[in-house]
mmCIF file of N, CA and C in Angstrom:
data_model
loop_
_atom_site.group_PDB
_atom_site.id
_atom_site.type_symbol
_atom_site.label_atom_id
_atom_site.label_comp_id
_atom_site.label_asym_id
_atom_site.label_seq_id
_atom_site.Cartn_x
_atom_site.Cartn_y
_atom_site.Cartn_z
ATOM 1 N N UNK A 168 105.798 95.500 81.217
ATOM 2 C CA UNK A 168 104.946 95.760 82.359
ATOM 3 C C UNK A 168 105.374 94.852 83.501
ATOM 4 N N UNK A 169 105.474 95.395 84.680
ATOM 5 C CA UNK A 169 105.877 94.636 85.865
ATOM 6 C C UNK A 169 104.711 93.801 86.374
ATOM 7 N N UNK A 170 105.021 92.692 87.024
ATOM 8 C CA UNK A 170 103.989 91.836 87.597
ATOM 9 C C UNK A 170 103.709 92.209 89.045
ATOM 10 N N UNK A 171 102.694 91.576 89.598
ATOM 11 C CA UNK A 171 102.321 91.801 90.990
ATOM 12 C C UNK A 171 102.362 90.462 91.707
ATOM 13 N N UNK A 172 103.054 90.415 92.821
ATOM 14 C CA UNK A 172 103.135 89.213 93.647
ATOM 15 C C UNK A 172 102.796 89.647 95.067
ATOM 16 N N UNK A 173 101.517 89.578 95.431
ATOM 17 C CA UNK A 173 101.070 90.037 96.740
ATOM 18 C C UNK A 173 100.092 89.038 97.322
ATOM 19 N N UNK A 174 100.313 88.712 98.581
ATOM 20 C CA UNK A 174 99.448 87.787 99.306
ATOM 21 C C UNK A 174 98.970 88.486 100.564
ATOM 22 N N UNK A 175 97.675 88.361 100.869
ATOM 23 C CA UNK A 175 97.092 88.882 102.097
ATOM 24 C C UNK A 175 96.330 87.739 102.748
ATOM 25 N N UNK A 176 96.658 87.445 104.000
ATOM 26 C CA UNK A 176 96.020 86.364 104.728
ATOM 27 C C UNK A 176 95.620 86.822 106.124
ATOM 28 N N UNK A 177 94.523 86.274 106.622
ATOM 29 C CA UNK A 177 94.155 86.402 108.026
ATOM 30 C C UNK A 177 93.917 84.988 108.512
ATOM 31 N N UNK A 178 94.644 84.611 109.552
ATOM 32 C CA UNK A 178 94.501 83.256 110.063
ATOM 33 C C UNK A 178 95.106 83.116 111.441
ATOM 34 N N UNK A 179 95.176 81.862 111.892
ATOM 35 C CA UNK A 179 95.714 81.548 113.218
ATOM 36 C C UNK A 179 96.994 80.745 113.089
ATOM 37 N N UNK A 180 97.960 81.058 113.966
ATOM 38 C CA UNK A 180 99.222 80.335 113.953
ATOM 39 C C UNK A 180 98.995 78.885 114.363
ATOM 40 N N UNK A 181 99.588 77.978 113.597
ATOM 41 C CA UNK A 181 99.475 76.555 113.898
ATOM 42 C C UNK A 181 100.528 76.084 114.872
ATOM 43 N N UNK A 182 101.588 76.880 115.049
ATOM 44 C CA UNK A 182 102.661 76.541 115.990
ATOM 45 C C UNK A 182 103.434 77.814 116.319
ATOM 46 N N UNK A 183 104.200 77.746 117.401
ATOM 47 C CA UNK A 183 105.073 78.866 117.739
ATOM 48 C C UNK A 183 106.111 79.029 116.630
ATOM 49 N N UNK A 184 106.562 80.255 116.360
ATOM 50 C CA UNK A 184 107.578 80.457 115.332
ATOM 51 C C UNK A 184 108.881 79.718 115.660
ATOM 52 N N UNK A 185 109.466 79.119 114.633
ATOM 53 C CA UNK A 185 110.801 78.521 114.759
ATOM 54 C C UNK A 185 111.796 79.588 114.332
ATOM 55 N N UNK A 186 112.771 79.859 115.185
ATOM 56 C CA UNK A 186 113.723 80.939 114.939
ATOM 57 C C UNK A 186 115.073 80.343 114.557
ATOM 58 N N UNK A 187 115.656 80.927 113.531
ATOM 59 C CA UNK A 187 116.993 80.496 113.096
ATOM 60 C C UNK A 187 117.837 81.746 112.885
ATOM 61 N N UNK A 188 119.025 81.748 113.493
ATOM 62 C CA UNK A 188 119.954 82.862 113.321
ATOM 63 C C UNK A 188 121.139 82.369 112.501
ATOM 64 N N UNK A 189 121.464 83.092 111.437
ATOM 65 C CA UNK A 189 122.539 82.705 110.535
ATOM 66 C C UNK A 189 123.861 83.316 110.973
ATOM 67 N N UNK A 190 124.945 82.828 110.390
ATOM 68 C CA UNK A 190 126.294 83.308 110.742
ATOM 69 C C UNK A 190 126.436 84.805 110.517
ATOM 70 N N UNK A 191 125.707 85.339 109.548
ATOM 71 C CA UNK A 191 125.776 86.773 109.246
ATOM 72 C C UNK A 191 125.044 87.616 110.282
ATOM 73 N N UNK A 192 124.267 86.954 111.153
ATOM 74 C CA UNK A 192 123.481 87.659 112.152
ATOM 75 C C UNK A 192 122.035 87.831 111.740
ATOM 76 N N UNK A 193 121.723 87.520 110.468
ATOM 77 C CA UNK A 193 120.336 87.626 110.006
ATOM 78 C C UNK A 193 119.481 86.586 110.730
ATOM 79 N N UNK A 194 118.251 86.981 111.042
ATOM 80 C CA UNK A 194 117.340 86.097 111.764
ATOM 81 C C UNK A 194 116.152 85.770 110.874
ATOM 82 N N UNK A 195 115.692 84.505 110.980
ATOM 83 C CA UNK A 195 114.542 84.031 110.203
ATOM 84 C C UNK A 195 113.556 83.365 111.148
ATOM 85 N N UNK A 196 112.285 83.738 111.021
ATOM 86 C CA UNK A 196 111.216 83.093 111.789
ATOM 87 C C UNK A 196 110.302 82.377 110.802
ATOM 88 N N UNK A 197 109.964 81.130 111.105
ATOM 89 C CA UNK A 197 109.066 80.341 110.253
ATOM 90 C C UNK A 197 107.932 79.799 111.097
ATOM 91 N N UNK A 198 106.716 79.844 110.544
ATOM 92 C CA UNK A 198 105.567 79.269 111.241
ATOM 93 C C UNK A 198 104.483 78.951 110.231
ATOM 94 N N UNK A 199 103.547 78.113 110.655
ATOM 95 C CA UNK A 199 102.413 77.775 109.801
ATOM 96 C C UNK A 199 101.220 78.640 110.201
ATOM 97 N N UNK A 200 100.395 78.947 109.212
ATOM 98 C CA UNK A 200 99.211 79.772 109.432
ATOM 99 C C UNK A 200 98.016 79.059 108.801
ATOM 100 N N UNK A 201 96.960 78.913 109.573
ATOM 101 C CA UNK A 201 95.741 78.258 109.091
ATOM 102 C C UNK A 201 94.702 79.311 108.733
ATOM 103 N N UNK A 202 94.167 79.216 107.510
ATOM 104 C CA UNK A 202 93.043 80.054 107.108
ATOM 105 C C UNK A 202 91.852 79.134 106.885
ATOM 106 N N UNK A 203 90.720 79.501 107.448
ATOM 107 C CA UNK A 203 89.531 78.655 107.368
ATOM 108 C C UNK A 203 88.394 79.441 106.735
ATOM 109 N N UNK A 204 87.713 78.799 105.799
ATOM 110 C CA UNK A 204 86.512 79.413 105.245
ATOM 111 C C UNK A 204 85.358 78.428 105.356
ATOM 112 N N UNK A 205 84.188 78.971 105.537
ATOM 113 C CA UNK A 205 83.004 78.142 105.738
ATOM 114 C C UNK A 205 81.965 78.461 104.668
ATOM 115 N N UNK A 206 81.245 77.437 104.283
ATOM 116 C CA UNK A 206 80.161 77.606 103.329
ATOM 117 C C UNK A 206 79.131 76.507 103.568
ATOM 118 N N UNK A 207 77.971 76.653 102.929
ATOM 119 C CA UNK A 207 76.937 75.625 103.032
ATOM 120 C C UNK A 207 76.919 74.829 101.734
ATOM 121 N N UNK A 208 76.880 73.510 101.855
ATOM 122 C CA UNK A 208 76.819 72.662 100.670
ATOM 123 C C UNK A 208 75.383 72.616 100.136
ATOM 124 N N UNK A 209 75.154 71.811 99.105
ATOM 125 C CA UNK A 209 73.830 71.741 98.465
ATOM 126 C C UNK A 209 72.739 71.282 99.423
ATOM 127 N N UNK A 210 73.126 70.492 100.416
ATOM 128 C CA UNK A 210 72.140 69.989 101.383
ATOM 129 C C UNK A 210 71.912 70.953 102.539
ATOM 130 N N UNK A 211 72.598 72.094 102.534
ATOM 131 C CA UNK A 211 72.433 73.073 103.602
ATOM 132 C C UNK A 211 73.319 72.830 104.806
ATOM 133 N N UNK A 212 74.230 71.871 104.692
ATOM 134 C CA UNK A 212 75.160 71.586 105.791
ATOM 135 C C UNK A 212 76.336 72.545 105.747
ATOM 136 N N UNK A 213 76.736 73.002 106.901
ATOM 137 C CA UNK A 213 77.895 73.895 106.993
ATOM 138 C C UNK A 213 79.177 73.079 106.811
ATOM 139 N N UNK A 214 80.023 73.543 105.896
ATOM 140 C CA UNK A 214 81.283 72.874 105.614
ATOM 141 C C UNK A 214 82.419 73.876 105.827
ATOM 142 N N UNK A 215 83.441 73.478 106.567
ATOM 143 C CA UNK A 215 84.615 74.321 106.772
ATOM 144 C C UNK A 215 85.816 73.676 106.099
ATOM 145 N N UNK A 216 86.586 74.501 105.401
ATOM 146 C CA UNK A 216 87.830 74.010 104.808
ATOM 147 C C UNK A 216 88.976 74.859 105.351
ATOM 148 N N UNK A 217 90.044 74.197 105.693
ATOM 149 C CA UNK A 217 91.217 74.881 106.247
ATOM 150 C C UNK A 217 92.398 74.677 105.314
ATOM 151 N N UNK A 218 93.072 75.775 104.993
ATOM 152 C CA UNK A 218 94.305 75.744 104.203
ATOM 153 C C UNK A 218 95.456 76.105 105.135
ATOM 154 N N UNK A 219 96.575 75.422 104.967
ATOM 155 C CA UNK A 219 97.771 75.710 105.767
ATOM 156 C C UNK A 219 98.802 76.394 104.898
ATOM 157 N N UNK A 220 99.397 77.460 105.433
ATOM 158 C CA UNK A 220 100.376 78.265 104.706
ATOM 159 C C UNK A 220 101.677 78.316 105.501
ATOM 160 N N UNK A 221 102.795 78.254 104.788
ATOM 161 C CA UNK A 221 104.119 78.387 105.419
ATOM 162 C C UNK A 221 104.534 79.848 105.333
ATOM 163 N N UNK A 222 104.737 80.485 106.483
ATOM 164 C CA UNK A 222 105.087 81.908 106.551
ATOM 165 C C UNK A 222 106.542 82.034 106.992
ATOM 166 N N UNK A 223 107.256 82.964 106.347
ATOM 167 C CA UNK A 223 108.654 83.239 106.699
ATOM 168 C C UNK A 223 108.811 84.732 106.933
ATOM 169 N N UNK A 224 109.442 85.099 108.041
ATOM 170 C CA UNK A 224 109.750 86.500 108.368
ATOM 171 C C UNK A 224 111.259 86.631 108.510
ATOM 172 N N UNK A 225 111.811 87.732 108.087
ATOM 173 C CA UNK A 225 113.245 87.975 108.175
ATOM 174 C C UNK A 225 113.555 89.175 109.054
ATOM 175 N N UNK A 226 114.749 89.201 109.579
ATOM 176 C CA UNK A 226 115.373 90.301 110.318
ATOM 177 C C UNK A 226 114.483 90.871 111.430
ATOM 178 N N UNK A 227 114.140 92.169 111.363
ATOM 179 C CA UNK A 227 113.373 92.810 112.447
ATOM 180 C C UNK A 227 111.998 92.192 112.623
ATOM 181 N N UNK A 228 111.365 91.818 111.521
ATOM 182 C CA UNK A 228 110.051 91.187 111.602
ATOM 183 C C UNK A 228 110.163 89.837 112.301
ATOM 184 N N UNK A 229 111.282 89.142 112.102
ATOM 185 C CA UNK A 229 111.521 87.871 112.794
ATOM 186 C C UNK A 229 111.691 88.101 114.298
ATOM 187 N N UNK A 230 112.343 89.192 114.670
ATOM 188 C CA UNK A 230 112.487 89.530 116.097
ATOM 189 C C UNK A 230 111.126 89.737 116.751
ATOM 190 N N UNK A 231 110.246 90.463 116.065
ATOM 191 C CA UNK A 231 108.909 90.725 116.609
ATOM 192 C C UNK A 231 108.119 89.422 116.699
ATOM 193 N N UNK A 232 108.221 88.595 115.655
ATOM 194 C CA UNK A 232 107.517 87.304 115.670
ATOM 195 C C UNK A 232 107.988 86.447 116.833
ATOM 196 N N UNK A 233 109.293 86.441 117.088
ATOM 197 C CA UNK A 233 109.855 85.646 118.181
ATOM 198 C C UNK A 233 109.315 86.113 119.532
ATOM 199 N N UNK A 234 109.176 87.416 119.705
ATOM 200 C CA UNK A 234 108.758 87.963 120.996
ATOM 201 C C UNK A 234 107.260 87.828 121.254
ATOM 202 N N UNK A 235 106.434 87.998 120.223
ATOM 203 C CA UNK A 235 105.009 88.171 120.468
ATOM 204 C C UNK A 235 104.084 87.104 119.875
ATOM 205 N N UNK A 236 104.542 86.320 118.910
ATOM 206 C CA UNK A 236 103.642 85.353 118.287
ATOM 207 C C UNK A 236 103.721 83.992 118.974
ATOM 208 N N UNK A 237 102.562 83.396 119.203
ATOM 209 C CA UNK A 237 102.478 82.060 119.778
ATOM 210 C C UNK A 237 101.361 81.299 119.074
ATOM 211 N N UNK A 238 101.396 80.010 119.225
ATOM 212 C CA UNK A 238 100.395 79.128 118.620
ATOM 213 C C UNK A 238 98.984 79.612 118.970
ATOM 214 N N UNK A 239 98.108 79.651 117.957
ATOM 215 C CA UNK A 239 96.718 80.027 118.165
ATOM 216 C C UNK A 239 96.410 81.490 117.943
ATOM 217 N N UNK A 240 97.410 82.383 117.994
ATOM 218 C CA UNK A 240 97.152 83.814 117.809
ATOM 219 C C UNK A 240 96.671 84.092 116.398
ATOM 220 N N UNK A 241 95.738 85.032 116.287
ATOM 221 C CA UNK A 241 95.231 85.433 114.987
ATOM 222 C C UNK A 241 96.043 86.622 114.493
ATOM 223 N N UNK A 242 96.488 86.551 113.222
ATOM 224 C CA UNK A 242 97.261 87.646 112.650
ATOM 225 C C UNK A 242 96.806 87.933 111.224
ATOM 226 N N UNK A 243 97.094 89.143 110.797
ATOM 227 C CA UNK A 243 96.919 89.597 109.420
ATOM 228 C C UNK A 243 98.322 89.645 108.832
ATOM 229 N N UNK A 244 98.537 89.003 107.682
ATOM 230 C CA UNK A 244 99.870 88.934 107.069
ATOM 231 C C UNK A 244 99.800 89.468 105.649
ATOM 232 N N UNK A 245 100.782 90.295 105.289
ATOM 233 C CA UNK A 245 100.980 90.709 103.899
ATOM 234 C C UNK A 245 102.366 90.257 103.489
ATOM 235 N N UNK A 246 102.478 89.775 102.260
ATOM 236 C CA UNK A 246 103.774 89.337 101.773
ATOM 237 C C UNK A 246 103.713 88.935 100.322
ATOM 238 N N UNK A 247 104.683 88.086 99.907
ATOM 239 C CA UNK A 247 104.725 87.617 98.526
ATOM 240 C C UNK A 247 105.052 86.133 98.495
ATOM 241 N N UNK A 248 104.609 85.470 97.447
ATOM 242 C CA UNK A 248 104.875 84.043 97.280
ATOM 243 C C UNK A 248 106.323 83.813 96.875
ATOM 244 N N UNK A 249 106.918 82.809 97.463
ATOM 245 C CA UNK A 249 108.274 82.373 97.114
ATOM 246 C C UNK A 249 108.262 80.861 96.983
ATOM 247 N N UNK A 250 108.861 80.360 95.916
ATOM 248 C CA UNK A 250 109.014 78.922 95.727
ATOM 249 C C UNK A 250 110.483 78.570 95.882
ATOM 250 N N UNK A 251 110.763 77.536 96.647
ATOM 251 C CA UNK A 251 112.139 77.070 96.841
ATOM 252 C C UNK A 251 112.210 75.593 96.496
ATOM 253 N N UNK A 252 113.406 75.169 96.128
ATOM 254 C CA UNK A 252 113.635 73.740 95.914
ATOM 255 C C UNK A 252 115.008 73.388 96.469
ATOM 256 N N UNK A 253 115.170 72.140 96.892
ATOM 257 C CA UNK A 253 116.441 71.636 97.392
ATOM 258 C C UNK A 253 116.467 70.136 97.164
ATOM 259 N N UNK A 254 117.642 69.574 97.321
ATOM 260 C CA UNK A 254 117.783 68.138 97.134
ATOM 261 C C UNK A 254 118.052 67.475 98.476
ATOM 262 N N UNK A 255 117.308 66.403 98.750
ATOM 263 C CA UNK A 255 117.434 65.663 99.995
ATOM 264 C C UNK A 255 117.606 64.185 99.663
ATOM 265 N N UNK A 256 118.816 63.683 99.908
ATOM 266 C CA UNK A 256 119.141 62.283 99.589
ATOM 267 C C UNK A 256 118.808 61.933 98.143
ATOM 268 N N UNK A 257 119.162 62.823 97.224
ATOM 269 C CA UNK A 257 118.940 62.568 95.810
ATOM 270 C C UNK A 257 117.520 62.847 95.334
ATOM 271 N N UNK A 258 116.640 63.268 96.228
ATOM 272 C CA UNK A 258 115.254 63.565 95.856
ATOM 273 C C UNK A 258 115.055 65.085 95.883
ATOM 274 N N UNK A 259 114.579 65.630 94.759
ATOM 275 C CA UNK A 259 114.331 67.062 94.701
ATOM 276 C C UNK A 259 113.009 67.373 95.403
ATOM 277 N N UNK A 260 113.046 68.329 96.333
ATOM 278 C CA UNK A 260 111.866 68.726 97.094
ATOM 279 C C UNK A 260 111.564 70.186 96.812
ATOM 280 N N UNK A 261 110.274 70.504 96.940
ATOM 281 C CA UNK A 261 109.798 71.861 96.664
ATOM 282 C C UNK A 261 108.924 72.341 97.805
ATOM 283 N N UNK A 262 108.920 73.668 97.990
ATOM 284 C CA UNK A 262 108.029 74.267 98.983
ATOM 285 C C UNK A 262 107.615 75.654 98.484
ATOM 286 N N UNK A 263 106.382 76.017 98.770
ATOM 287 C CA UNK A 263 105.878 77.359 98.503
ATOM 288 C C UNK A 263 105.680 78.039 99.851
ATOM 289 N N UNK A 264 106.250 79.231 99.991
ATOM 290 C CA UNK A 264 106.169 79.980 101.249
ATOM 291 C C UNK A 264 105.653 81.383 100.973
ATOM 292 N N UNK A 265 105.126 82.006 102.011
ATOM 293 C CA UNK A 265 104.790 83.424 101.956
ATOM 294 C C UNK A 265 105.870 84.151 102.727
ATOM 295 N N UNK A 266 106.615 85.001 102.022
ATOM 296 C CA UNK A 266 107.635 85.823 102.671
ATOM 297 C C UNK A 266 106.945 87.092 103.150
ATOM 298 N N UNK A 267 106.755 87.185 104.444
ATOM 299 C CA UNK A 267 105.991 88.292 105.023
ATOM 300 C C UNK A 267 106.764 89.602 104.926
ATOM 301 N N UNK A 268 106.056 90.647 104.526
ATOM 302 C CA UNK A 268 106.642 91.991 104.557
ATOM 303 C C UNK A 268 106.137 92.748 105.782
ATOM 304 N N UNK A 269 104.962 92.327 106.284
ATOM 305 C CA UNK A 269 104.398 92.915 107.492
ATOM 306 C C UNK A 269 103.354 91.968 108.056
ATOM 307 N N UNK A 270 103.101 92.085 109.339
ATOM 308 C CA UNK A 270 101.967 91.393 109.942
ATOM 309 C C UNK A 270 101.430 92.227 111.081
ATOM 310 N N UNK A 271 100.144 92.010 111.374
ATOM 311 C CA UNK A 271 99.479 92.713 112.460
ATOM 312 C C UNK A 271 98.779 91.692 113.321
ATOM 313 N N UNK A 272 98.976 91.771 114.617
ATOM 314 C CA UNK A 272 98.299 90.857 115.526
ATOM 315 C C UNK A 272 96.866 91.323 115.716
ATOM 316 N N UNK A 273 95.939 90.389 115.614
ATOM 317 C CA UNK A 273 94.518 90.687 115.756
ATOM 318 C C UNK A 273 93.998 90.029 117.018
ATOM 319 N N UNK A 274 92.821 90.383 117.402
ATOM 320 C CA UNK A 274 92.214 89.775 118.577
ATOM 321 C C UNK A 274 90.975 90.529 118.966
ATOM 322 N N UNK A 275 90.278 90.012 119.941
ATOM 323 C CA UNK A 275 89.072 90.664 120.420
ATOM 324 C C UNK A 275 89.428 91.902 121.218
ATOM 325 N N UNK A 276 88.534 92.880 121.216
ATOM 326 C CA UNK A 276 88.755 94.092 121.999
ATOM 327 C C UNK A 276 88.873 93.714 123.471
ATOM 328 N N UNK A 277 89.876 94.240 124.133
ATOM 329 C CA UNK A 277 90.101 93.920 125.542
ATOM 330 C C UNK A 277 90.975 92.699 125.732
ATOM 331 N N UNK A 278 91.333 92.026 124.635
ATOM 332 C CA UNK A 278 92.200 90.844 124.713
ATOM 333 C C UNK A 278 93.643 91.318 124.608
ATOM 334 N N UNK A 279 94.296 91.501 125.733
ATOM 335 C CA UNK A 279 95.657 92.031 125.744
ATOM 336 C C UNK A 279 96.695 90.993 125.349
ATOM 337 N N UNK A 280 96.323 89.754 125.171
ATOM 338 C CA UNK A 280 97.309 88.735 124.822
ATOM 339 C C UNK A 280 97.794 88.892 123.401
ATOM 340 N N UNK A 281 97.082 89.629 122.552
ATOM 341 C CA UNK A 281 97.481 89.783 121.164
ATOM 342 C C UNK A 281 98.105 91.149 120.872
ATOM 343 N N UNK A 282 98.340 91.944 121.880
ATOM 344 C CA UNK A 282 98.795 93.303 121.634
ATOM 345 C C UNK A 282 100.224 93.519 122.091
ATOM 346 N N UNK A 283 100.904 94.391 121.352
ATOM 347 C CA UNK A 283 102.235 94.811 121.765
ATOM 348 C C UNK A 283 102.087 95.696 122.993
ATOM 349 N N UNK A 284 103.099 95.737 123.848
ATOM 350 C CA UNK A 284 102.994 96.617 125.006
ATOM 351 C C UNK A 284 102.844 98.066 124.553
ATOM 352 N N UNK A 285 102.005 98.799 125.240
ATOM 353 C CA UNK A 285 101.790 100.197 124.890
ATOM 354 C C UNK A 285 102.969 101.045 125.317
ATOM 355 N N UNK A 286 103.276 102.016 124.496
ATOM 356 C CA UNK A 286 104.337 102.954 124.837
ATOM 357 C C UNK A 286 103.735 104.048 125.711
ATOM 358 N N UNK A 287 104.357 104.345 126.815
ATOM 359 C CA UNK A 287 103.849 105.353 127.744
ATOM 360 C C UNK A 287 104.631 106.652 127.615
ATOM 361 N N UNK A 288 104.993 107.014 126.391
ATOM 362 C CA UNK A 288 105.753 108.235 126.172
ATOM 363 C C UNK A 288 104.786 109.412 126.171
ATOM 364 N N UNK A 289 105.099 110.414 126.950
ATOM 365 C CA UNK A 289 104.277 111.625 127.012
ATOM 366 C C UNK A 289 104.762 112.583 125.938
ATOM 367 N N UNK A 290 103.858 113.075 125.088
ATOM 368 C CA UNK A 290 104.299 114.006 124.052
ATOM 369 C C UNK A 290 104.816 115.290 124.684
ATOM 370 N N UNK A 291 105.793 115.929 124.048
ATOM 371 C CA UNK A 291 106.323 117.168 124.613
ATOM 372 C C UNK A 291 105.248 118.253 124.608
ATOM 373 N N UNK A 292 105.290 119.096 125.634
ATOM 374 C CA UNK A 292 104.322 120.188 125.699
ATOM 375 C C UNK A 292 104.789 121.310 124.788
ATOM 376 N N UNK A 293 103.864 121.914 124.048
ATOM 377 C CA UNK A 293 104.277 122.990 123.147
ATOM 378 C C UNK A 293 104.715 124.207 123.954
ATOM 379 N N UNK A 294 105.642 124.975 123.407
ATOM 380 C CA UNK A 294 106.096 126.163 124.139
ATOM 381 C C UNK A 294 104.943 127.143 124.314
ATOM 382 N N UNK A 295 104.903 127.781 125.476
ATOM 383 C CA UNK A 295 103.850 128.752 125.777
ATOM 384 C C UNK A 295 104.172 130.071 125.094
ATOM 385 N N UNK A 296 103.146 130.682 124.551
ATOM 386 C CA UNK A 296 103.335 131.967 123.890
ATOM 387 C C UNK A 296 103.565 133.037 124.953
ATOM 388 N N UNK A 297 104.573 133.818 124.761
ATOM 389 C CA UNK A 297 104.916 134.876 125.707
ATOM 390 C C UNK A 297 104.232 136.183 125.297
ATOM 391 N N UNK A 298 103.522 136.794 126.189
ATOM 392 C CA UNK A 298 102.944 138.120 125.927
ATOM 393 C C UNK A 298 103.659 139.115 126.821
ATOM 394 N N UNK A 299 103.995 140.237 126.250
ATOM 395 C CA UNK A 299 104.689 141.238 127.052
ATOM 396 C C UNK A 299 103.781 141.769 128.149
ATOM 397 N N UNK A 300 104.341 142.288 129.230
ATOM 398 C CA UNK A 300 103.515 142.865 130.290
ATOM 399 C C UNK A 300 102.613 143.959 129.723
ATOM 400 N N UNK A 301 101.489 144.214 130.413
ATOM 401 C CA UNK A 301 100.478 145.153 129.919
ATOM 402 C C UNK A 301 101.018 146.543 129.610
ATOM 403 N N UNK A 302 101.972 147.052 130.401
ATOM 404 C CA UNK A 302 102.452 148.411 130.166
ATOM 405 C C UNK A 302 103.271 148.503 128.884
ATOM 406 N N UNK A 303 103.880 147.374 128.420
ATOM 407 C CA UNK A 303 104.661 147.425 127.185
ATOM 408 C C UNK A 303 103.794 147.104 125.974
ATOM 409 N N UNK A 304 102.716 146.414 126.176
ATOM 410 C CA UNK A 304 101.868 146.003 125.070
ATOM 411 C C UNK A 304 100.899 147.130 124.760
ATOM 412 N N UNK A 305 100.939 147.580 123.533
ATOM 413 C CA UNK A 305 100.122 148.737 123.181
ATOM 414 C C UNK A 305 98.973 148.354 122.252
ATOM 415 N N UNK A 306 98.770 147.077 122.075
ATOM 416 C CA UNK A 306 97.648 146.653 121.233
ATOM 417 C C UNK A 306 97.865 146.826 119.768
ATOM 418 N N UNK A 307 99.074 147.134 119.362
ATOM 419 C CA UNK A 307 99.353 147.333 117.944
ATOM 420 C C UNK A 307 99.600 145.948 117.341
ATOM 421 N N UNK A 308 98.935 145.697 116.256
ATOM 422 C CA UNK A 308 99.068 144.422 115.587
ATOM 423 C C UNK A 308 100.186 144.546 114.544
ATOM 424 N N UNK A 309 101.255 143.798 114.702
ATOM 425 C CA UNK A 309 102.371 143.862 113.785
ATOM 426 C C UNK A 309 102.140 143.022 112.522
ATOM 427 N N UNK A 310 101.029 142.347 112.422
ATOM 428 C CA UNK A 310 100.786 141.504 111.272
ATOM 429 C C UNK A 310 100.411 142.348 110.064
ATOM 430 N N UNK A 311 100.937 142.010 108.889
ATOM 431 C CA UNK A 311 100.695 142.829 107.696
ATOM 432 C C UNK A 311 99.320 142.635 107.081
ATOM 433 N N UNK A 312 98.468 141.861 107.645
ATOM 434 C CA UNK A 312 97.125 141.664 107.060
ATOM 435 C C UNK A 312 96.037 141.869 108.080
#
């Protein structure tokens, strides 16, 4: 049986995306995302806890992140957990990241700062049905039903 590795987050960017382009031409965008949840403790005091997540976007998604994401923007992210390790001066280091497969910019209605520019493409008009002139049209229905 196959496993499931899926993460869904809604939060605010903690910094502008850092963009890195590799020799192959592949692009990577990295940024932090804060998710906050609030609850009341036993004494009735409101308590907020914030978790920070490392988000990574690749290729086309990295291009979109570079163009439209900035610190503070609220986004919805879907992706999967990835763990990496590397050695730095003889010390092994680890990081857990969310590799985004998609994200959606969120915001208040009327807040154009979180939206992609609208496409102003006019849909093609459907072809007009041609009816023969009255003298040629005899009202005969050619349909078999």
